[in-house]
PDB file of C-alpha atoms in Angstrom:
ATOM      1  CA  UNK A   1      -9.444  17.701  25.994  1.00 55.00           C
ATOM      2  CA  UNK A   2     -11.371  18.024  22.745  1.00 71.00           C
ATOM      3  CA  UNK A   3      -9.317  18.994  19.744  1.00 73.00           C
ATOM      4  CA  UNK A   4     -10.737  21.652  17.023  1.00 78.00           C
ATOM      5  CA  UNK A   5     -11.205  19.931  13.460  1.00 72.00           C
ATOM      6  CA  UNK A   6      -7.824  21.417  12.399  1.00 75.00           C
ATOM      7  CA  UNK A   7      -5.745  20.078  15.638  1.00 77.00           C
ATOM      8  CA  UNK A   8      -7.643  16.454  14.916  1.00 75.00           C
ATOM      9  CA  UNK A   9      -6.556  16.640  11.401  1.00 79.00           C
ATOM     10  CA  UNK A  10      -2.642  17.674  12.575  1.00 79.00           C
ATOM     11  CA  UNK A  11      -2.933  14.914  14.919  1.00 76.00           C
ATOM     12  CA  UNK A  12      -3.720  12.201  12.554  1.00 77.00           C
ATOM     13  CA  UNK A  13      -1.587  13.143  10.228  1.00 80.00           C
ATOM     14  CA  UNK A  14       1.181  12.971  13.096  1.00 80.00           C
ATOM     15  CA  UNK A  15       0.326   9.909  14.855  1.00 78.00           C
ATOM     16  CA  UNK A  16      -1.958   7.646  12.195  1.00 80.00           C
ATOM     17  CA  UNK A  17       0.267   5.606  10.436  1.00 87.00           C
ATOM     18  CA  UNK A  18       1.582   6.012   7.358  1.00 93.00           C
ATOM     19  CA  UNK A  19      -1.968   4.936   5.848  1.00 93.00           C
ATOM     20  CA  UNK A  20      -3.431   7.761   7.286  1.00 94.00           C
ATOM     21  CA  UNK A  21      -0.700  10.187   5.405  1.00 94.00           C
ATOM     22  CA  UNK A  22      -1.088   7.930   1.969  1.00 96.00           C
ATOM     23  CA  UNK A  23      -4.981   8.463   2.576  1.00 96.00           C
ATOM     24  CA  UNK A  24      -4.654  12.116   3.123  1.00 95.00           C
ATOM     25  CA  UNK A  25      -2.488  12.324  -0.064  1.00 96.00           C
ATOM     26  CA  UNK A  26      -5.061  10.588  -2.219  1.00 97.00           C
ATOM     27  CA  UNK A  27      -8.106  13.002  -0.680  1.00 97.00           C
ATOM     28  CA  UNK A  28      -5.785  16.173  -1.347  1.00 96.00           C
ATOM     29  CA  UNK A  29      -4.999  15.359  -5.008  1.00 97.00           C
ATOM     30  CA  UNK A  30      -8.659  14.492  -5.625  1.00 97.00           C
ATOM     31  CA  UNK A  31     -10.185  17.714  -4.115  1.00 97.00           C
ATOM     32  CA  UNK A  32      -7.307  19.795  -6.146  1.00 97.00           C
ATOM     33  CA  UNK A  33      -8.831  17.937  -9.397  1.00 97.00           C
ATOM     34  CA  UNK A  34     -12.270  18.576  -8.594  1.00 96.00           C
ATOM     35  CA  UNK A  35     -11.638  22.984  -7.790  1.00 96.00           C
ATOM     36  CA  UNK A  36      -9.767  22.505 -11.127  1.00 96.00           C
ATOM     37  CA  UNK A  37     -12.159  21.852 -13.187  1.00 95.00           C
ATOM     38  CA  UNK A  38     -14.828  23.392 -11.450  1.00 95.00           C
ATOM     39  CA  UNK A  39     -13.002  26.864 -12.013  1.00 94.00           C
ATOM     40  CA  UNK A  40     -12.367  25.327 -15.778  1.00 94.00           C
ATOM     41  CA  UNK A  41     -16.034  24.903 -16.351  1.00 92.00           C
ATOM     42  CA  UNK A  42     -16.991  28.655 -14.911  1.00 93.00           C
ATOM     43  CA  UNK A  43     -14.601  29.865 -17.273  1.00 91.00           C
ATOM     44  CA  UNK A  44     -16.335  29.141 -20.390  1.00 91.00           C
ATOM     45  CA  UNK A  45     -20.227  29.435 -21.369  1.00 91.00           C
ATOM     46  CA  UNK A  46     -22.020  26.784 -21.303  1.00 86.00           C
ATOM     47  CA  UNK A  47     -21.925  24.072 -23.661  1.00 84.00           C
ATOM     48  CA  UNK A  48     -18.095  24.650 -24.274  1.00 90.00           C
ATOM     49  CA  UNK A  49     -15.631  22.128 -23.452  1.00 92.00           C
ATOM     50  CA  UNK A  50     -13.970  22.335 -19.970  1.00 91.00           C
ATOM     51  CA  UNK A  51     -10.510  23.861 -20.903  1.00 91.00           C
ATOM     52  CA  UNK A  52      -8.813  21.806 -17.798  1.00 94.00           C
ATOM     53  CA  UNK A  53      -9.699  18.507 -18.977  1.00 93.00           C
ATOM     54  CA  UNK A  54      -6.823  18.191 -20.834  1.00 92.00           C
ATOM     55  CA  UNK A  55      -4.361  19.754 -18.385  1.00 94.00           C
ATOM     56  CA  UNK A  56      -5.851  17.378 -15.651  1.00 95.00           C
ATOM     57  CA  UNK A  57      -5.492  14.356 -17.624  1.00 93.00           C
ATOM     58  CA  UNK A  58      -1.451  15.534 -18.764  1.00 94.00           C
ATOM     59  CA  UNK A  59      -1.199  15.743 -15.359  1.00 95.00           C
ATOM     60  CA  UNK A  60      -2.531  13.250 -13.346  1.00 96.00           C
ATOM     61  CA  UNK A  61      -2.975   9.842 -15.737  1.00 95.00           C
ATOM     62  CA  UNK A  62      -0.801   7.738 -16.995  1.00 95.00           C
ATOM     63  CA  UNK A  63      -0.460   7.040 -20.883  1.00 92.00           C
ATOM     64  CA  UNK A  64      -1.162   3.285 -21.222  1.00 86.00           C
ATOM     65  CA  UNK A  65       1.180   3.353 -24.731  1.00 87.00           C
ATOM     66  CA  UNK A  66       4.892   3.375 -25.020  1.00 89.00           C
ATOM     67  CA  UNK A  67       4.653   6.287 -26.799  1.00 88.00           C
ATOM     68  CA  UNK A  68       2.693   8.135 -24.897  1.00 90.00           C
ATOM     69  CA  UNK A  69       4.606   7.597 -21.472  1.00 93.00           C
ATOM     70  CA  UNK A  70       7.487   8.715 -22.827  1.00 93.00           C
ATOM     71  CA  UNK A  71       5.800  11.807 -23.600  1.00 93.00           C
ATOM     72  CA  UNK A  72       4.061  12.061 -19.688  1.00 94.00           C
ATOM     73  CA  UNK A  73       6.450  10.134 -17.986  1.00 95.00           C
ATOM     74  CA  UNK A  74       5.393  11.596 -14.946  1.00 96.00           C
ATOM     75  CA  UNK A  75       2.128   9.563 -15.105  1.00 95.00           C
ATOM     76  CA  UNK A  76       3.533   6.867 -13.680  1.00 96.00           C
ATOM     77  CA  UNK A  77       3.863   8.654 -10.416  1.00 96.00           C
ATOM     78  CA  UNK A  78       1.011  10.964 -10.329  1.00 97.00           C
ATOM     79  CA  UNK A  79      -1.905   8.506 -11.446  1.00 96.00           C
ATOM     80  CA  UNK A  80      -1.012   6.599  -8.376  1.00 97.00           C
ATOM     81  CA  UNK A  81      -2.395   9.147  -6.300  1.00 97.00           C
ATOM     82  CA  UNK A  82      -5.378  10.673  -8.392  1.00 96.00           C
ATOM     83  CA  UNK A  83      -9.098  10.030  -8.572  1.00 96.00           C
ATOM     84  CA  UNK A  84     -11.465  11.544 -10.645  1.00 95.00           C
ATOM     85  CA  UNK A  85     -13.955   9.752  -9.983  1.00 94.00           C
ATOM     86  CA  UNK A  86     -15.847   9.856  -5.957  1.00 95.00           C
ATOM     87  CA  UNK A  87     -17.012   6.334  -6.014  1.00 95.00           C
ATOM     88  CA  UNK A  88     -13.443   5.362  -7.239  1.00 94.00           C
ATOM     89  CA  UNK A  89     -11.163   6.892  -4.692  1.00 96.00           C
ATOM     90  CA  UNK A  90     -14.069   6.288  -1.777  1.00 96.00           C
ATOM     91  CA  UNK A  91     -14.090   2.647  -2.736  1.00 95.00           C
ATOM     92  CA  UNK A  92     -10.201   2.423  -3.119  1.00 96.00           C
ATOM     93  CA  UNK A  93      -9.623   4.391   0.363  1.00 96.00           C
ATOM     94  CA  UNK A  94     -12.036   2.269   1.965  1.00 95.00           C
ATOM     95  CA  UNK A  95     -10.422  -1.064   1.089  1.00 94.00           C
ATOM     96  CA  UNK A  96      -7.125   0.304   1.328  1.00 96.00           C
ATOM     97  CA  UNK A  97      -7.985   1.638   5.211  1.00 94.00           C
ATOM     98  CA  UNK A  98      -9.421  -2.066   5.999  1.00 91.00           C
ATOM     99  CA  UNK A  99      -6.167  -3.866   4.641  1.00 93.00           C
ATOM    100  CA  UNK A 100      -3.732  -1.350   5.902  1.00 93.00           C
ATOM    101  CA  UNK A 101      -4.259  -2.149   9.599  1.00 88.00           C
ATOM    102  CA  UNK A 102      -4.026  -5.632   8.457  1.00 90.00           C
ATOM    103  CA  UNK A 103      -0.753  -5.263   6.716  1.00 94.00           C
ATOM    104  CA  UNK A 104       0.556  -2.835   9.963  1.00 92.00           C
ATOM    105  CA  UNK A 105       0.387  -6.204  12.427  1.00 89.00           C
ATOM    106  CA  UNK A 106       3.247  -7.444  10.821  1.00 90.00           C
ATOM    107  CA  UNK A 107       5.215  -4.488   9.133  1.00 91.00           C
ATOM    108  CA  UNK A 108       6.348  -1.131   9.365  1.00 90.00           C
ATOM    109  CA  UNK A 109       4.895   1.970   8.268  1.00 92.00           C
ATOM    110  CA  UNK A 110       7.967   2.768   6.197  1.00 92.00           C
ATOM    111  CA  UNK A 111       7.270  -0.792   4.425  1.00 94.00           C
ATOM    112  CA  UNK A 112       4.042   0.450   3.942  1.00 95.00           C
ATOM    113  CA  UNK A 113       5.375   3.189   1.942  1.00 96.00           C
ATOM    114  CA  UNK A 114       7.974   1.732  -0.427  1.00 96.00           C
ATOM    115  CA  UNK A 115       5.362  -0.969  -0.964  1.00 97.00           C
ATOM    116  CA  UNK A 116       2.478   1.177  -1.980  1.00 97.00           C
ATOM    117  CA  UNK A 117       4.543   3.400  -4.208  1.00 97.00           C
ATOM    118  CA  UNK A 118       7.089   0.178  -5.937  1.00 97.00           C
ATOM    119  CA  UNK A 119       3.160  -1.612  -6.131  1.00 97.00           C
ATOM    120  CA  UNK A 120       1.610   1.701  -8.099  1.00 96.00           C
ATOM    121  CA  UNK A 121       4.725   1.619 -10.281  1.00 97.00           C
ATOM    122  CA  UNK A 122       4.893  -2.217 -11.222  1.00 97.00           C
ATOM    123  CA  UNK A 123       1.113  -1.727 -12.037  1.00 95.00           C
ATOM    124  CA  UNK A 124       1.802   1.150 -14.502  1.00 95.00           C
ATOM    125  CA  UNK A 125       4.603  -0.871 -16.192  1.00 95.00           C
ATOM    126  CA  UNK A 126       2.342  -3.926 -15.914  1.00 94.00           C
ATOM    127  CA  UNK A 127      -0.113  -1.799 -17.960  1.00 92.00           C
ATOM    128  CA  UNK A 128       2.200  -0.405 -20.822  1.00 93.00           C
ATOM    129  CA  UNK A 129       3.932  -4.072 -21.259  1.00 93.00           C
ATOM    130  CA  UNK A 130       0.295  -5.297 -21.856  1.00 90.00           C
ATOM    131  CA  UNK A 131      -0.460  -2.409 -24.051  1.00 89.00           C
ATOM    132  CA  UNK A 132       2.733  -3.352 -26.182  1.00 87.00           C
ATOM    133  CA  UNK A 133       1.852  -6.827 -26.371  1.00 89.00           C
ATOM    134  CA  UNK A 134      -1.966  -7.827 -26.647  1.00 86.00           C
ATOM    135  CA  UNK A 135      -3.155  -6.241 -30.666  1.00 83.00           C
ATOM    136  CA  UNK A 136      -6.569  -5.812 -28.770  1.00 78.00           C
ATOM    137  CA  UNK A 137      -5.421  -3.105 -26.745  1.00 76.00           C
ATOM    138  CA  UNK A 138      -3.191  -1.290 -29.808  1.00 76.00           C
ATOM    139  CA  UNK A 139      -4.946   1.356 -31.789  1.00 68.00           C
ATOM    140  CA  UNK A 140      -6.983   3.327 -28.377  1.00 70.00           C
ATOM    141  CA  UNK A 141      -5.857   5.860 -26.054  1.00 71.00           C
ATOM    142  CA  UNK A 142      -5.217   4.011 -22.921  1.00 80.00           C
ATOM    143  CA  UNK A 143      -5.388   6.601 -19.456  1.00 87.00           C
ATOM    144  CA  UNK A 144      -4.387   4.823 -16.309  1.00 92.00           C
ATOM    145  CA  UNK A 145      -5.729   6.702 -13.110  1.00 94.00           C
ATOM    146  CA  UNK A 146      -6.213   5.593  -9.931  1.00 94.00           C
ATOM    147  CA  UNK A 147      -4.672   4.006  -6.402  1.00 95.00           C
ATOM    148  CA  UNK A 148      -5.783   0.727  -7.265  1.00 94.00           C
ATOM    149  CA  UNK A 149      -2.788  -0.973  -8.283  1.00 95.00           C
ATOM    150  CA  UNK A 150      -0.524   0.240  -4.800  1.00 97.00           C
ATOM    151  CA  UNK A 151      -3.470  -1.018  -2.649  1.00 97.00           C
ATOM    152  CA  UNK A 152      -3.533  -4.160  -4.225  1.00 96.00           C
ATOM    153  CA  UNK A 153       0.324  -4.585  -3.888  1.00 97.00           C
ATOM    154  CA  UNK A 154      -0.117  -3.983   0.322  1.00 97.00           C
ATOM    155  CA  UNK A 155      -3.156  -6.634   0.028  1.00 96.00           C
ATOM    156  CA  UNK A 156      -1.345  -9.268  -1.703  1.00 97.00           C
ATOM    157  CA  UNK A 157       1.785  -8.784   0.505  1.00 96.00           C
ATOM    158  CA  UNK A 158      -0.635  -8.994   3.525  1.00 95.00           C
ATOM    159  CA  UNK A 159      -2.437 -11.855   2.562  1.00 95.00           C
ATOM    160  CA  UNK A 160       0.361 -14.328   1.373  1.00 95.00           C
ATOM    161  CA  UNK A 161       2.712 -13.063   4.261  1.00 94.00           C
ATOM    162  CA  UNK A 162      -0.330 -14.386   6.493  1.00 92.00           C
ATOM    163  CA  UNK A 163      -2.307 -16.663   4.421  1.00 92.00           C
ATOM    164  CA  UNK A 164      -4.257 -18.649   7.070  1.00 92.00           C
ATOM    165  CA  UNK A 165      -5.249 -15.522   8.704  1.00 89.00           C
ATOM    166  CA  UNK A 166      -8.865 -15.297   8.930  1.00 86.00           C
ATOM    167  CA  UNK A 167     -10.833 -11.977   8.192  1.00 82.00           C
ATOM    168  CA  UNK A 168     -14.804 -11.902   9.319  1.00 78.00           C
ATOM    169  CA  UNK A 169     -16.637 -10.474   5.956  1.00 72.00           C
ATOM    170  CA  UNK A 170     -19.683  -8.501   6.850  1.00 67.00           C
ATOM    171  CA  UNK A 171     -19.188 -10.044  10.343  1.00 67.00           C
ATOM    172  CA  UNK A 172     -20.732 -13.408   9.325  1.00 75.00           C
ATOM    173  CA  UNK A 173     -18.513 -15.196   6.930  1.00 80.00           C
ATOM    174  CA  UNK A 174     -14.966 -16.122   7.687  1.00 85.00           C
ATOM    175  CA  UNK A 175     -12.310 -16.290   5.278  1.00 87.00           C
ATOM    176  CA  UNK A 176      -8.842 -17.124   4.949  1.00 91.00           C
ATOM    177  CA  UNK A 177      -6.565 -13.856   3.435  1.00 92.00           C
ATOM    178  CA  UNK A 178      -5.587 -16.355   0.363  1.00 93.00           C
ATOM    179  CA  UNK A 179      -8.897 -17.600  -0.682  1.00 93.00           C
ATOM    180  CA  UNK A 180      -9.696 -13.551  -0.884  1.00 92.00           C
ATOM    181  CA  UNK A 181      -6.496 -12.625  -2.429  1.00 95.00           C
ATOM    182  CA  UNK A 182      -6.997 -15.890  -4.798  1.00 95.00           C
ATOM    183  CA  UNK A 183     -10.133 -14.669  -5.866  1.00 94.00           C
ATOM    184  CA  UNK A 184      -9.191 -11.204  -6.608  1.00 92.00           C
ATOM    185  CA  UNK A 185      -6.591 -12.595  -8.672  1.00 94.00           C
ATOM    186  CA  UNK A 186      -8.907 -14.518 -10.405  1.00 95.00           C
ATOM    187  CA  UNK A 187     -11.497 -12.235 -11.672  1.00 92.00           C
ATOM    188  CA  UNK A 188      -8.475  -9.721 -12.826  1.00 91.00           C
ATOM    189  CA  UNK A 189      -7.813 -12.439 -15.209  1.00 92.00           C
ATOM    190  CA  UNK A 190     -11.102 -13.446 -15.914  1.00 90.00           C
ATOM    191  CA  UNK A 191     -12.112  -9.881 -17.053  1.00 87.00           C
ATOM    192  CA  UNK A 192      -8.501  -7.997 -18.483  1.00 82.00           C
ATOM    193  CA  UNK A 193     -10.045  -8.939 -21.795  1.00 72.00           C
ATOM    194  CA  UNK A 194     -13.011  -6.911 -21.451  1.00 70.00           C
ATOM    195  CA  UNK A 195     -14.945  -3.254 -21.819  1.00 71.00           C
ATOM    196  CA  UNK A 196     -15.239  -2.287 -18.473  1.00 75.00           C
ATOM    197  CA  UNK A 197     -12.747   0.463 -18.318  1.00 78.00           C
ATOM    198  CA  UNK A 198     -11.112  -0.986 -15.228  1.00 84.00           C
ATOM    199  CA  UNK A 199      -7.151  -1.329 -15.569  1.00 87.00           C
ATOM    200  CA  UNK A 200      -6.717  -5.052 -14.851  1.00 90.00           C
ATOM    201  CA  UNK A 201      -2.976  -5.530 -15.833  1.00 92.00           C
ATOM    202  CA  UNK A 202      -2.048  -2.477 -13.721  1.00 93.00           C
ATOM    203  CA  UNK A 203      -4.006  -4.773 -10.502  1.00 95.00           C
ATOM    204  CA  UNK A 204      -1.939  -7.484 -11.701  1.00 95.00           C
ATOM    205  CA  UNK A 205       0.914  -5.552 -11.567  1.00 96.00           C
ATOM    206  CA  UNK A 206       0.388  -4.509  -8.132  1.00 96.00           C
ATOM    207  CA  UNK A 207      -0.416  -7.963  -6.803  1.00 96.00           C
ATOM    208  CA  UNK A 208       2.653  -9.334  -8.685  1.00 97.00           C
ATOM    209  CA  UNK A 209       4.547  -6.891  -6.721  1.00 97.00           C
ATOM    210  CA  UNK A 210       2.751  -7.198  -3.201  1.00 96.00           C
ATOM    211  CA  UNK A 211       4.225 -10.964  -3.792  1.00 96.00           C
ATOM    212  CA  UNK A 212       7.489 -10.220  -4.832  1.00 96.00           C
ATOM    213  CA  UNK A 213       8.074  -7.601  -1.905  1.00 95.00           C
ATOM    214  CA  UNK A 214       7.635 -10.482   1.023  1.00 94.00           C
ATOM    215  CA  UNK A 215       9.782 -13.214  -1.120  1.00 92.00           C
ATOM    216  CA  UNK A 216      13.159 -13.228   1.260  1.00 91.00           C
ATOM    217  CA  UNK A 217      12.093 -10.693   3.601  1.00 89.00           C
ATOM    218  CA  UNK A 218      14.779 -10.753   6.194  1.00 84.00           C
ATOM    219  CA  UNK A 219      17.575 -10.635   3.468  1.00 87.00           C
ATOM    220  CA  UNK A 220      19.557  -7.468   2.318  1.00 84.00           C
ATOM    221  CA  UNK A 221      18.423  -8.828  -1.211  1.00 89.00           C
ATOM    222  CA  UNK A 222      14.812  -8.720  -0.425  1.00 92.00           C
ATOM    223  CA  UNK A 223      13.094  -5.986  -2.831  1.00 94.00           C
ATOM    224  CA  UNK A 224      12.199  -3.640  -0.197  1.00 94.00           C
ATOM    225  CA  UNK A 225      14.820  -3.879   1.666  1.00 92.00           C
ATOM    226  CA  UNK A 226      17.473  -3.287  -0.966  1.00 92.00           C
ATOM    227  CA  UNK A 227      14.989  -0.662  -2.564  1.00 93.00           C
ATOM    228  CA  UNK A 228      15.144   1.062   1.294  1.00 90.00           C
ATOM    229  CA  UNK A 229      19.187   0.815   1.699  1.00 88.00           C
ATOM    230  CA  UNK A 230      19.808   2.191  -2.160  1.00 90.00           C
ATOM    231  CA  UNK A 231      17.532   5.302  -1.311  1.00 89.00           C
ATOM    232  CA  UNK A 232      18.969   5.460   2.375  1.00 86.00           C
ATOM    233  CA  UNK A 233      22.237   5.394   0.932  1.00 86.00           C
ATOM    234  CA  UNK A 234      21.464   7.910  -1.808  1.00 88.00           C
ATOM    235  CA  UNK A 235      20.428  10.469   0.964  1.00 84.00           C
ATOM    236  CA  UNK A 236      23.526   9.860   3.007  1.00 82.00           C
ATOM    237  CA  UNK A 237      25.589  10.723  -0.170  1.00 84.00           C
ATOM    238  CA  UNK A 238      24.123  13.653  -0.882  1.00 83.00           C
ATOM    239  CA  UNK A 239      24.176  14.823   2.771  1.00 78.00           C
ATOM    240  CA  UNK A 240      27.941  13.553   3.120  1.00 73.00           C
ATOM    241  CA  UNK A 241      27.265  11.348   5.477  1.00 64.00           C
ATOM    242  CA  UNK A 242      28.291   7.582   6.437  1.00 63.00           C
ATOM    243  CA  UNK A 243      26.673   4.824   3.800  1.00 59.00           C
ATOM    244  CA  UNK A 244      23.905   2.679   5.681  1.00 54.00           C
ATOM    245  CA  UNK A 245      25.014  -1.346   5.596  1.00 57.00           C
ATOM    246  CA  UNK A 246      22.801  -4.175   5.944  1.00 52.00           C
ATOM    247  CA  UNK A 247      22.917  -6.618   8.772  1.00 47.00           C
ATOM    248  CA  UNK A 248      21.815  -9.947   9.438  1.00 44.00           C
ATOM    249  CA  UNK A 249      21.513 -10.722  12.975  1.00 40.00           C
ATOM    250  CA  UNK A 250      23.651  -9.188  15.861  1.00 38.00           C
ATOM    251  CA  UNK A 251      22.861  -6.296  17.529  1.00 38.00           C
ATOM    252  CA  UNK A 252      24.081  -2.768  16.961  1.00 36.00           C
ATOM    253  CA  UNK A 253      26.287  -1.416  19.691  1.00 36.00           C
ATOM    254  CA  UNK A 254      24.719   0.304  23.127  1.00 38.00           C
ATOM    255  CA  UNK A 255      20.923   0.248  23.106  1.00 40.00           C
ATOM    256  CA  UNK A 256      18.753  -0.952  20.757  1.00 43.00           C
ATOM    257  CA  UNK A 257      15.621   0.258  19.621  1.00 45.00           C
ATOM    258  CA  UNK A 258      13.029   0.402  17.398  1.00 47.00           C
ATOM    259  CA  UNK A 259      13.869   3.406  15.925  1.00 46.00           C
ATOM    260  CA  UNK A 260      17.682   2.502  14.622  1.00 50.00           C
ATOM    261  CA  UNK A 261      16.539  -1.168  13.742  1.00 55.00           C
ATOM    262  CA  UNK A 262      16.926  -1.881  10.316  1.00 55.00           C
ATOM    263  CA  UNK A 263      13.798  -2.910   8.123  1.00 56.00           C
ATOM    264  CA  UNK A 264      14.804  -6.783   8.205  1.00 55.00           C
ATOM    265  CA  UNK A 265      15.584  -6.759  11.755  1.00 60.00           C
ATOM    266  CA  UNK A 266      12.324  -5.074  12.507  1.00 62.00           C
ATOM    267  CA  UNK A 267      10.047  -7.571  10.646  1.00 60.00           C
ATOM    268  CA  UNK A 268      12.151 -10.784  12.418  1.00 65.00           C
ATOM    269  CA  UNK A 269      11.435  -8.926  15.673  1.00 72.00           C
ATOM    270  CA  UNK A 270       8.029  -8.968  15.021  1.00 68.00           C
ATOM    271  CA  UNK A 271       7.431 -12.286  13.450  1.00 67.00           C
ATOM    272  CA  UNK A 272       9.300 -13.866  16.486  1.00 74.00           C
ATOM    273  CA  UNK A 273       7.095 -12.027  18.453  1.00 74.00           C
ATOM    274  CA  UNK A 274       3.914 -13.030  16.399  1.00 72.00           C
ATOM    275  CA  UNK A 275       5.019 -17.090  16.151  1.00 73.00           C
ATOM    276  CA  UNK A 276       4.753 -16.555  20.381  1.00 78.00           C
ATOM    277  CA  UNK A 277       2.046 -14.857  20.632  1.00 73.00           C
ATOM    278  CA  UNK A 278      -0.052 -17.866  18.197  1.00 70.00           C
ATOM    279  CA  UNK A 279       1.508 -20.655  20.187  1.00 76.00           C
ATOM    280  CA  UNK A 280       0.320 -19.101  23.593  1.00 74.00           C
ATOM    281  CA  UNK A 281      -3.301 -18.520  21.769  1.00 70.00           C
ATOM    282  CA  UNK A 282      -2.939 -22.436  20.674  1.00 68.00           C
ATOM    283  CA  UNK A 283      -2.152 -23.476  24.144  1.00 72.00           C
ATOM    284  CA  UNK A 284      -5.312 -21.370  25.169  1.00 64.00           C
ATOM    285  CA  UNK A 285      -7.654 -22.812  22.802  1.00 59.00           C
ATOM    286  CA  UNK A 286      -6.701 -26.872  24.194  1.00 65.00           C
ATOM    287  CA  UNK A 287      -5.819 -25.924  27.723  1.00 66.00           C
ATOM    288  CA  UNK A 288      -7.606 -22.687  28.460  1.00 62.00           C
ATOM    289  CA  UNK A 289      -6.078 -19.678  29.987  1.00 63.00           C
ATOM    290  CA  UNK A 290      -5.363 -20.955  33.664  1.00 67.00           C
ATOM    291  CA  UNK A 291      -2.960 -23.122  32.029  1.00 73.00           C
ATOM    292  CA  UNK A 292      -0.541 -20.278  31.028  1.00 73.00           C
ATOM    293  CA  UNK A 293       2.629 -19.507  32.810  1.00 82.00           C
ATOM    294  CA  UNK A 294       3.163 -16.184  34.511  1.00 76.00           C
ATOM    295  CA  UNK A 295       5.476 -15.102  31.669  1.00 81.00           C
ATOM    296  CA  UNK A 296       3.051 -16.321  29.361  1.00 77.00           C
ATOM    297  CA  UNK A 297      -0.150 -14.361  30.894  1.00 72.00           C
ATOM    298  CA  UNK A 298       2.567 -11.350  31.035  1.00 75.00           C
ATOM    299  CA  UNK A 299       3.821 -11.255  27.276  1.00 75.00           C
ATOM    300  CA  UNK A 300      -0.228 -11.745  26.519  1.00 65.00           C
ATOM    301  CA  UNK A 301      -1.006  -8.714  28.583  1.00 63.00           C
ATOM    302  CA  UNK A 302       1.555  -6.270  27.457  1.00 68.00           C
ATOM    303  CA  UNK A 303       0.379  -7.067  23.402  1.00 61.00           C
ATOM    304  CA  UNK A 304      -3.139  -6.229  24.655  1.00 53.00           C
ATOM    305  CA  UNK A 305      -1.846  -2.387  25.323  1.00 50.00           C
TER     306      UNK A 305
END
């Protein structure tokens, strides 16, 4: 049955992943900057400033000073979300899309989430540290904008969760997640002492973070995890209801599925389940298919659906 534009874009949202929702977040705040200052600039003559410049940029950036982010403390929240420039948010959506489904094979979409926003957050701090710091930076006005900071925090998590996976660039050239996370790393620091307007600490930040966030990831301790129970638990208090414990290993009473699985339990599930699926595609690759058991052929099978 076809779907109308409207029902396709319902359904996405629905049923696309949490990157889809983050995606359509990003697209929504930059088309609501864009009608803004169009209607700002058709409501002067021209030649005059745009009036919504400013309230755009109180808005939606974050102050790279102390000062200043204490004065917009919001910033740090909204900036994460906001482009204002096309090339900017297509290029950031684009990579973001790419390493999302690559991040997906091995975590949840409510990891996804947490990680993106904790990512956009340790870049903006990241940012106003270095702007505290380094005398070079002192003196200018310093406006953070931009996704780029949460995406890198799902790459880096991605990459050195699975560092010996291998992604086909252009479809030619194979490389290993690290060497590409390495080298992203590496020009950050190359060029954070430069002019070319790019926030390099807040990247840092965000890949900092992405690396933190898979450090102990099947204990209650892990950063995600505990970040997950606090706000779990916050909600339960505030609804009255029953505080939500962490568990390592065990099973819950009755049935268990993925739904009521904690975040730990459901990234052990699936590693388990990745380390089998790798050493059936090992025993492939030296013995060739017709050497796999019937369970083996079976538990390929139903991870092909």
């Amino acid at each position: 049955m076809n779907r109308t534009f409207k029902d396709e874009i319902k359904y996405q949202w629905n049923n696309g992943g949490m990157h889809i929702k983050l995606m359509g977040i990003n697209l929504a705040v930059f088309v609501l900057i864009k009608v803004i200052l169009v209607f700002g600039a058709l409501s002067v003559p021209q030649g005059y400033l745009n009036p919504m410049e400013n309230v755009v940029f109180d808005i939606f950036t974050l102050r790279g000073d102390f000062q200043g982010f204490l004065t917009h403390p919001w910033g740090i929240i909204t900036s994460i979300f906001a482009h204002f420039d096309f090339m900017h948010f297509a290029f950031n959506m684009l990579f973001f899309y790419f390493i999302s489904r690559f991040f997906l094979l091995y975590f949840s979409n409510q990891r996804m989430l947490y990680t993106y926003i904790l990512g956009g957050l340790m870049g903006g701090i990241f940012q106003i540290l270095a702007y505290s710091i380094f005398p070079a930076l002192q003196g200018s006005h310093i406006f953070v904008v931009g996704a780029s900071g949460a995406v890198n925090a799902i790459f880096m998590a991605a990459a050195f969760y699975r560092p010996m996976a291998e992604v086909h660039l252009f479809g030619m050239i194979r490389l290993k997640m690290i060497y590409i996370a390495g080298a992203y790393i590496l020009l950050d620091l190359i060029q954070m002492g430069g002019t070319d307007n790019v926030a390099h600490f807040a990247h840092l930040g965000g890949a900092a973070f992405g690396i933190l966030s898979i450090y102990n990831i099947d204990s209650k301790k892990n950063v995600i995890n505990f970040t997950r129970i606090t706000v779990e638990n916050l909600k339960a208090s505030l609804k009255g209801k029953p505080k939500m414990k962490a568990h390592k290993g065990g099973k819950a009473a009755g049935k268990t599925t993925a739904q009521n699985l904690s975040d730990e339990e459901y990234n052990l599930n699936k590693k388990k389940k990745q380390a089998e699926i790798d050493a059936i595609l090992d025993k492939i690759s030296k013995s060739g298919y017709d050497s796999l058991t019937k369970k083996e052929k079976q538990i390929l099978f139903d991870q092909s659906k």
